[in-house]
């Protein structure tokens, strides 16, 4: 079961094309189209992960292929207003990831990187990333 925390309240991924670039020395960059405002104007953003242990691309719609296997959880962000709790960005951290717990000693035996399990959804695909920190470039 994936327990998902939406990571950004400033956009909603709304794309039929998720572009992912992996380089051994510079991490992972994921480019997607997003809606940033109530006018539903599209723009492109890049989510850049720096220390990457694993990245997996899946050519299935995340929500359909995991229909009974995920739960949105807002209790981890006490600062969210009630109206924001229905916002779903399409960019998530998997809370208490069983997969990460099973593999953390392989990827980070000295626990130096603060690795987390992320999911970035597209329309008919999604990416799962085990990585440390990230930035969002407009």
mmCIF file with all atom_site columns, C-alpha atoms in Angstrom:
data_model
loop_
_atom_site.group_PDB
_atom_site.id
_atom_site.type_symbol
_atom_site.label_atom_id
_atom_site.label_alt_id
_atom_site.label_comp_id
_atom_site.label_asym_id
_atom_site.label_entity_id
_atom_site.label_seq_id
_atom_site.pdbx_PDB_ins_code
_atom_site.Cartn_x
_atom_site.Cartn_y
_atom_site.Cartn_z
_atom_site.occupancy
_atom_site.B_iso_or_equiv
_atom_site.pdbx_formal_charge
_atom_site.auth_seq_id
_atom_site.auth_comp_id
_atom_site.auth_asym_id
_atom_site.auth_atom_id
_atom_site.pdbx_PDB_model_num
ATOM 1   C CA . UNK A 1 1   ? 0.000  0.000  0.000   1.00 0.00 ? 1   UNK A CA 1
ATOM 2   C CA . UNK A 1 2   ? 1.331  3.424  -0.997  1.00 0.00 ? 2   UNK A CA 1
ATOM 3   C CA . UNK A 1 3   ? 0.539  6.179  1.525   1.00 0.00 ? 3   UNK A CA 1
ATOM 4   C CA . UNK A 1 4   ? 1.018  9.346  -0.518  1.00 0.00 ? 4   UNK A CA 1
ATOM 5   C CA . UNK A 1 5   ? 1.767  12.880 0.583   1.00 0.00 ? 5   UNK A CA 1
ATOM 6   C CA . UNK A 1 6   ? 1.237  15.474 -2.152  1.00 0.00 ? 6   UNK A CA 1
ATOM 7   C CA . UNK A 1 7   ? 4.404  17.584 -2.264  1.00 0.00 ? 7   UNK A CA 1
ATOM 8   C CA . UNK A 1 8   ? 3.344  20.792 -3.936  1.00 0.00 ? 8   UNK A CA 1
ATOM 9   C CA . UNK A 1 9   ? 0.250  22.971 -3.715  1.00 0.00 ? 9   UNK A CA 1
ATOM 10  C CA . UNK A 1 10  ? 1.373  25.385 -6.445  1.00 0.00 ? 10  UNK A CA 1
ATOM 11  C CA . UNK A 1 11  ? 0.693  23.157 -9.450  1.00 0.00 ? 11  UNK A CA 1
ATOM 12  C CA . UNK A 1 12  ? -1.130 20.096 -10.711 1.00 0.00 ? 12  UNK A CA 1
ATOM 13  C CA . UNK A 1 13  ? 0.578  17.795 -13.188 1.00 0.00 ? 13  UNK A CA 1
ATOM 14  C CA . UNK A 1 14  ? -1.581 17.663 -16.275 1.00 0.00 ? 14  UNK A CA 1
ATOM 15  C CA . UNK A 1 15  ? 0.417  16.019 -18.996 1.00 0.00 ? 15  UNK A CA 1
ATOM 16  C CA . UNK A 1 16  ? 0.320  13.310 -21.593 1.00 0.00 ? 16  UNK A CA 1
ATOM 17  C CA . UNK A 1 17  ? 4.079  13.395 -21.859 1.00 0.00 ? 17  UNK A CA 1
ATOM 18  C CA . UNK A 1 18  ? 6.420  12.760 -18.967 1.00 0.00 ? 18  UNK A CA 1
ATOM 19  C CA . UNK A 1 19  ? 10.041 13.198 -19.991 1.00 0.00 ? 19  UNK A CA 1
ATOM 20  C CA . UNK A 1 20  ? 12.753 11.731 -17.771 1.00 0.00 ? 20  UNK A CA 1
ATOM 21  C CA . UNK A 1 21  ? 16.503 12.204 -18.172 1.00 0.00 ? 21  UNK A CA 1
ATOM 22  C CA . UNK A 1 22  ? 18.932 10.164 -16.078 1.00 0.00 ? 22  UNK A CA 1
ATOM 23  C CA . UNK A 1 23  ? 22.654 10.809 -15.888 1.00 0.00 ? 23  UNK A CA 1
ATOM 24  C CA . UNK A 1 24  ? 25.005 8.941  -13.619 1.00 0.00 ? 24  UNK A CA 1
ATOM 25  C CA . UNK A 1 25  ? 26.754 12.075 -12.376 1.00 0.00 ? 25  UNK A CA 1
ATOM 26  C CA . UNK A 1 26  ? 23.917 14.636 -12.387 1.00 0.00 ? 26  UNK A CA 1
ATOM 27  C CA . UNK A 1 27  ? 20.906 12.669 -11.136 1.00 0.00 ? 27  UNK A CA 1
ATOM 28  C CA . UNK A 1 28  ? 17.426 12.719 -12.651 1.00 0.00 ? 28  UNK A CA 1
ATOM 29  C CA . UNK A 1 29  ? 15.388 15.460 -14.288 1.00 0.00 ? 29  UNK A CA 1
ATOM 30  C CA . UNK A 1 30  ? 11.680 14.975 -14.933 1.00 0.00 ? 30  UNK A CA 1
ATOM 31  C CA . UNK A 1 31  ? 9.876  17.425 -17.193 1.00 0.00 ? 31  UNK A CA 1
ATOM 32  C CA . UNK A 1 32  ? 6.061  17.636 -17.135 1.00 0.00 ? 32  UNK A CA 1
ATOM 33  C CA . UNK A 1 33  ? 3.324  20.066 -18.082 1.00 0.00 ? 33  UNK A CA 1
ATOM 34  C CA . UNK A 1 34  ? 1.407  21.550 -15.179 1.00 0.00 ? 34  UNK A CA 1
ATOM 35  C CA . UNK A 1 35  ? -1.541 23.799 -14.469 1.00 0.00 ? 35  UNK A CA 1
ATOM 36  C CA . UNK A 1 36  ? -0.516 26.548 -12.063 1.00 0.00 ? 36  UNK A CA 1
ATOM 37  C CA . UNK A 1 37  ? -3.586 28.716 -11.695 1.00 0.00 ? 37  UNK A CA 1
ATOM 38  C CA . UNK A 1 38  ? -7.355 28.775 -11.858 1.00 0.00 ? 38  UNK A CA 1
ATOM 39  C CA . UNK A 1 39  ? -7.235 29.876 -15.532 1.00 0.00 ? 39  UNK A CA 1
ATOM 40  C CA . UNK A 1 40  ? -5.867 26.418 -16.345 1.00 0.00 ? 40  UNK A CA 1
ATOM 41  C CA . UNK A 1 41  ? -2.942 27.795 -18.310 1.00 0.00 ? 41  UNK A CA 1
ATOM 42  C CA . UNK A 1 42  ? -0.304 25.171 -18.976 1.00 0.00 ? 42  UNK A CA 1
ATOM 43  C CA . UNK A 1 43  ? 3.388  25.577 -18.362 1.00 0.00 ? 43  UNK A CA 1
ATOM 44  C CA . UNK A 1 44  ? 6.334  23.210 -18.194 1.00 0.00 ? 44  UNK A CA 1
ATOM 45  C CA . UNK A 1 45  ? 8.335  22.488 -15.053 1.00 0.00 ? 45  UNK A CA 1
ATOM 46  C CA . UNK A 1 46  ? 11.378 20.385 -14.287 1.00 0.00 ? 46  UNK A CA 1
ATOM 47  C CA . UNK A 1 47  ? 11.777 18.402 -11.072 1.00 0.00 ? 47  UNK A CA 1
ATOM 48  C CA . UNK A 1 48  ? 15.459 17.760 -10.476 1.00 0.00 ? 48  UNK A CA 1
ATOM 49  C CA . UNK A 1 49  ? 16.667 15.046 -8.077  1.00 0.00 ? 49  UNK A CA 1
ATOM 50  C CA . UNK A 1 50  ? 20.339 15.184 -7.088  1.00 0.00 ? 50  UNK A CA 1
ATOM 51  C CA . UNK A 1 51  ? 21.367 11.995 -5.284  1.00 0.00 ? 51  UNK A CA 1
ATOM 52  C CA . UNK A 1 52  ? 19.472 9.171  -6.987  1.00 0.00 ? 52  UNK A CA 1
ATOM 53  C CA . UNK A 1 53  ? 19.680 5.542  -5.903  1.00 0.00 ? 53  UNK A CA 1
ATOM 54  C CA . UNK A 1 54  ? 17.023 4.181  -8.255  1.00 0.00 ? 54  UNK A CA 1
ATOM 55  C CA . UNK A 1 55  ? 14.583 5.391  -10.867 1.00 0.00 ? 55  UNK A CA 1
ATOM 56  C CA . UNK A 1 56  ? 11.864 3.294  -12.478 1.00 0.00 ? 56  UNK A CA 1
ATOM 57  C CA . UNK A 1 57  ? 9.551  4.284  -15.331 1.00 0.00 ? 57  UNK A CA 1
ATOM 58  C CA . UNK A 1 58  ? 6.223  2.481  -15.624 1.00 0.00 ? 58  UNK A CA 1
ATOM 59  C CA . UNK A 1 59  ? 4.044  2.776  -18.733 1.00 0.00 ? 59  UNK A CA 1
ATOM 60  C CA . UNK A 1 60  ? 0.715  2.546  -16.924 1.00 0.00 ? 60  UNK A CA 1
ATOM 61  C CA . UNK A 1 61  ? -1.593 5.126  -15.409 1.00 0.00 ? 61  UNK A CA 1
ATOM 62  C CA . UNK A 1 62  ? -0.592 5.200  -11.730 1.00 0.00 ? 62  UNK A CA 1
ATOM 63  C CA . UNK A 1 63  ? -4.104 5.695  -10.355 1.00 0.00 ? 63  UNK A CA 1
ATOM 64  C CA . UNK A 1 64  ? -5.667 2.934  -12.472 1.00 0.00 ? 64  UNK A CA 1
ATOM 65  C CA . UNK A 1 65  ? -2.869 0.393  -12.003 1.00 0.00 ? 65  UNK A CA 1
ATOM 66  C CA . UNK A 1 66  ? -2.805 0.993  -8.225  1.00 0.00 ? 66  UNK A CA 1
ATOM 67  C CA . UNK A 1 67  ? -6.542 1.468  -7.771  1.00 0.00 ? 67  UNK A CA 1
ATOM 68  C CA . UNK A 1 68  ? -6.729 -0.329 -4.408  1.00 0.00 ? 68  UNK A CA 1
ATOM 69  C CA . UNK A 1 69  ? -3.095 0.179  -3.482  1.00 0.00 ? 69  UNK A CA 1
ATOM 70  C CA . UNK A 1 70  ? -2.753 3.846  -2.540  1.00 0.00 ? 70  UNK A CA 1
ATOM 71  C CA . UNK A 1 71  ? -4.144 6.247  0.006   1.00 0.00 ? 71  UNK A CA 1
ATOM 72  C CA . UNK A 1 72  ? -3.799 10.026 0.080   1.00 0.00 ? 72  UNK A CA 1
ATOM 73  C CA . UNK A 1 73  ? -2.701 11.116 3.535   1.00 0.00 ? 73  UNK A CA 1
ATOM 74  C CA . UNK A 1 74  ? -2.783 14.761 4.593   1.00 0.00 ? 74  UNK A CA 1
ATOM 75  C CA . UNK A 1 75  ? -2.128 14.337 8.312   1.00 0.00 ? 75  UNK A CA 1
ATOM 76  C CA . UNK A 1 76  ? 1.614  14.762 7.709   1.00 0.00 ? 76  UNK A CA 1
ATOM 77  C CA . UNK A 1 77  ? 1.161  18.426 6.772   1.00 0.00 ? 77  UNK A CA 1
ATOM 78  C CA . UNK A 1 78  ? -0.530 20.215 9.665   1.00 0.00 ? 78  UNK A CA 1
ATOM 79  C CA . UNK A 1 79  ? -0.271 23.579 7.856   1.00 0.00 ? 79  UNK A CA 1
ATOM 80  C CA . UNK A 1 80  ? -2.718 22.669 5.078   1.00 0.00 ? 80  UNK A CA 1
ATOM 81  C CA . UNK A 1 81  ? -6.026 24.473 5.061   1.00 0.00 ? 81  UNK A CA 1
ATOM 82  C CA . UNK A 1 82  ? -9.096 22.252 4.662   1.00 0.00 ? 82  UNK A CA 1
ATOM 83  C CA . UNK A 1 83  ? -9.614 23.538 1.087   1.00 0.00 ? 83  UNK A CA 1
ATOM 84  C CA . UNK A 1 84  ? -6.023 22.575 0.157   1.00 0.00 ? 84  UNK A CA 1
ATOM 85  C CA . UNK A 1 85  ? -6.458 18.990 1.317   1.00 0.00 ? 85  UNK A CA 1
ATOM 86  C CA . UNK A 1 86  ? -8.373 18.137 -1.819  1.00 0.00 ? 86  UNK A CA 1
ATOM 87  C CA . UNK A 1 87  ? -5.522 19.442 -3.998  1.00 0.00 ? 87  UNK A CA 1
ATOM 88  C CA . UNK A 1 88  ? -3.627 16.682 -5.736  1.00 0.00 ? 88  UNK A CA 1
ATOM 89  C CA . UNK A 1 89  ? -0.403 17.784 -7.426  1.00 0.00 ? 89  UNK A CA 1
ATOM 90  C CA . UNK A 1 90  ? 0.583  14.432 -8.990  1.00 0.00 ? 90  UNK A CA 1
ATOM 91  C CA . UNK A 1 91  ? 3.990  14.682 -7.262  1.00 0.00 ? 91  UNK A CA 1
ATOM 92  C CA . UNK A 1 92  ? 4.199  12.601 -4.093  1.00 0.00 ? 92  UNK A CA 1
ATOM 93  C CA . UNK A 1 93  ? 6.396  11.285 -1.352  1.00 0.00 ? 93  UNK A CA 1
ATOM 94  C CA . UNK A 1 94  ? 5.568  7.720  -0.301  1.00 0.00 ? 94  UNK A CA 1
ATOM 95  C CA . UNK A 1 95  ? 5.298  7.827  3.488   1.00 0.00 ? 95  UNK A CA 1
ATOM 96  C CA . UNK A 1 96  ? 6.793  4.857  5.374   1.00 0.00 ? 96  UNK A CA 1
ATOM 97  C CA . UNK A 1 97  ? 7.677  3.173  2.074   1.00 0.00 ? 97  UNK A CA 1
ATOM 98  C CA . UNK A 1 98  ? 8.003  -0.583 2.513   1.00 0.00 ? 98  UNK A CA 1
ATOM 99  C CA . UNK A 1 99  ? 10.124 -0.731 -0.650  1.00 0.00 ? 99  UNK A CA 1
ATOM 100 C CA . UNK A 1 100 ? 12.556 1.866  0.696   1.00 0.00 ? 100 UNK A CA 1
ATOM 101 C CA . UNK A 1 101 ? 12.779 0.097  4.061   1.00 0.00 ? 101 UNK A CA 1
ATOM 102 C CA . UNK A 1 102 ? 13.628 -3.171 2.285   1.00 0.00 ? 102 UNK A CA 1
ATOM 103 C CA . UNK A 1 103 ? 16.357 -1.550 0.169   1.00 0.00 ? 103 UNK A CA 1
ATOM 104 C CA . UNK A 1 104 ? 17.809 1.256  2.298   1.00 0.00 ? 104 UNK A CA 1
ATOM 105 C CA . UNK A 1 105 ? 20.836 -0.767 3.468   1.00 0.00 ? 105 UNK A CA 1
ATOM 106 C CA . UNK A 1 106 ? 21.714 -1.557 -0.139  1.00 0.00 ? 106 UNK A CA 1
ATOM 107 C CA . UNK A 1 107 ? 21.549 2.081  -1.253  1.00 0.00 ? 107 UNK A CA 1
ATOM 108 C CA . UNK A 1 108 ? 22.613 3.939  1.879   1.00 0.00 ? 108 UNK A CA 1
ATOM 109 C CA . UNK A 1 109 ? 24.216 1.648  4.483   1.00 0.00 ? 109 UNK A CA 1
ATOM 110 C CA . UNK A 1 110 ? 25.622 4.584  6.479   1.00 0.00 ? 110 UNK A CA 1
ATOM 111 C CA . UNK A 1 111 ? 22.324 6.523  6.335   1.00 0.00 ? 111 UNK A CA 1
ATOM 112 C CA . UNK A 1 112 ? 23.993 9.692  4.982   1.00 0.00 ? 112 UNK A CA 1
ATOM 113 C CA . UNK A 1 113 ? 21.723 10.604 2.069   1.00 0.00 ? 113 UNK A CA 1
ATOM 114 C CA . UNK A 1 114 ? 18.264 10.934 3.669   1.00 0.00 ? 114 UNK A CA 1
ATOM 115 C CA . UNK A 1 115 ? 16.719 8.944  0.814   1.00 0.00 ? 115 UNK A CA 1
ATOM 116 C CA . UNK A 1 116 ? 12.987 9.126  0.181   1.00 0.00 ? 116 UNK A CA 1
ATOM 117 C CA . UNK A 1 117 ? 10.580 7.370  -2.164  1.00 0.00 ? 117 UNK A CA 1
ATOM 118 C CA . UNK A 1 118 ? 8.893  9.689  -4.696  1.00 0.00 ? 118 UNK A CA 1
ATOM 119 C CA . UNK A 1 119 ? 6.251  9.196  -7.374  1.00 0.00 ? 119 UNK A CA 1
ATOM 120 C CA . UNK A 1 120 ? 5.695  11.582 -10.294 1.00 0.00 ? 120 UNK A CA 1
ATOM 121 C CA . UNK A 1 121 ? 2.568  10.846 -12.314 1.00 0.00 ? 121 UNK A CA 1
ATOM 122 C CA . UNK A 1 122 ? 1.912  11.490 -15.957 1.00 0.00 ? 122 UNK A CA 1
ATOM 123 C CA . UNK A 1 123 ? -1.212 10.553 -17.871 1.00 0.00 ? 123 UNK A CA 1
ATOM 124 C CA . UNK A 1 124 ? -0.335 7.052  -19.057 1.00 0.00 ? 124 UNK A CA 1
ATOM 125 C CA . UNK A 1 125 ? 2.924  6.620  -17.179 1.00 0.00 ? 125 UNK A CA 1
ATOM 126 C CA . UNK A 1 126 ? 4.632  7.397  -13.909 1.00 0.00 ? 126 UNK A CA 1
ATOM 127 C CA . UNK A 1 127 ? 8.112  7.422  -12.415 1.00 0.00 ? 127 UNK A CA 1
ATOM 128 C CA . UNK A 1 128 ? 9.213  6.072  -9.051  1.00 0.00 ? 128 UNK A CA 1
ATOM 129 C CA . UNK A 1 129 ? 12.396 7.567  -7.661  1.00 0.00 ? 129 UNK A CA 1
ATOM 130 C CA . UNK A 1 130 ? 14.500 6.705  -4.630  1.00 0.00 ? 130 UNK A CA 1
ATOM 131 C CA . UNK A 1 131 ? 16.450 9.909  -4.082  1.00 0.00 ? 131 UNK A CA 1
ATOM 132 C CA . UNK A 1 132 ? 17.498 12.524 -1.553  1.00 0.00 ? 132 UNK A CA 1
ATOM 133 C CA . UNK A 1 133 ? 16.626 16.130 -2.161  1.00 0.00 ? 133 UNK A CA 1
ATOM 134 C CA . UNK A 1 134 ? 15.051 17.813 -5.170  1.00 0.00 ? 134 UNK A CA 1
ATOM 135 C CA . UNK A 1 135 ? 14.276 21.242 -6.576  1.00 0.00 ? 135 UNK A CA 1
ATOM 136 C CA . UNK A 1 136 ? 11.496 22.400 -8.877  1.00 0.00 ? 136 UNK A CA 1
ATOM 137 C CA . UNK A 1 137 ? 12.565 24.614 -11.769 1.00 0.00 ? 137 UNK A CA 1
ATOM 138 C CA . UNK A 1 138 ? 9.843  26.664 -13.463 1.00 0.00 ? 138 UNK A CA 1
#
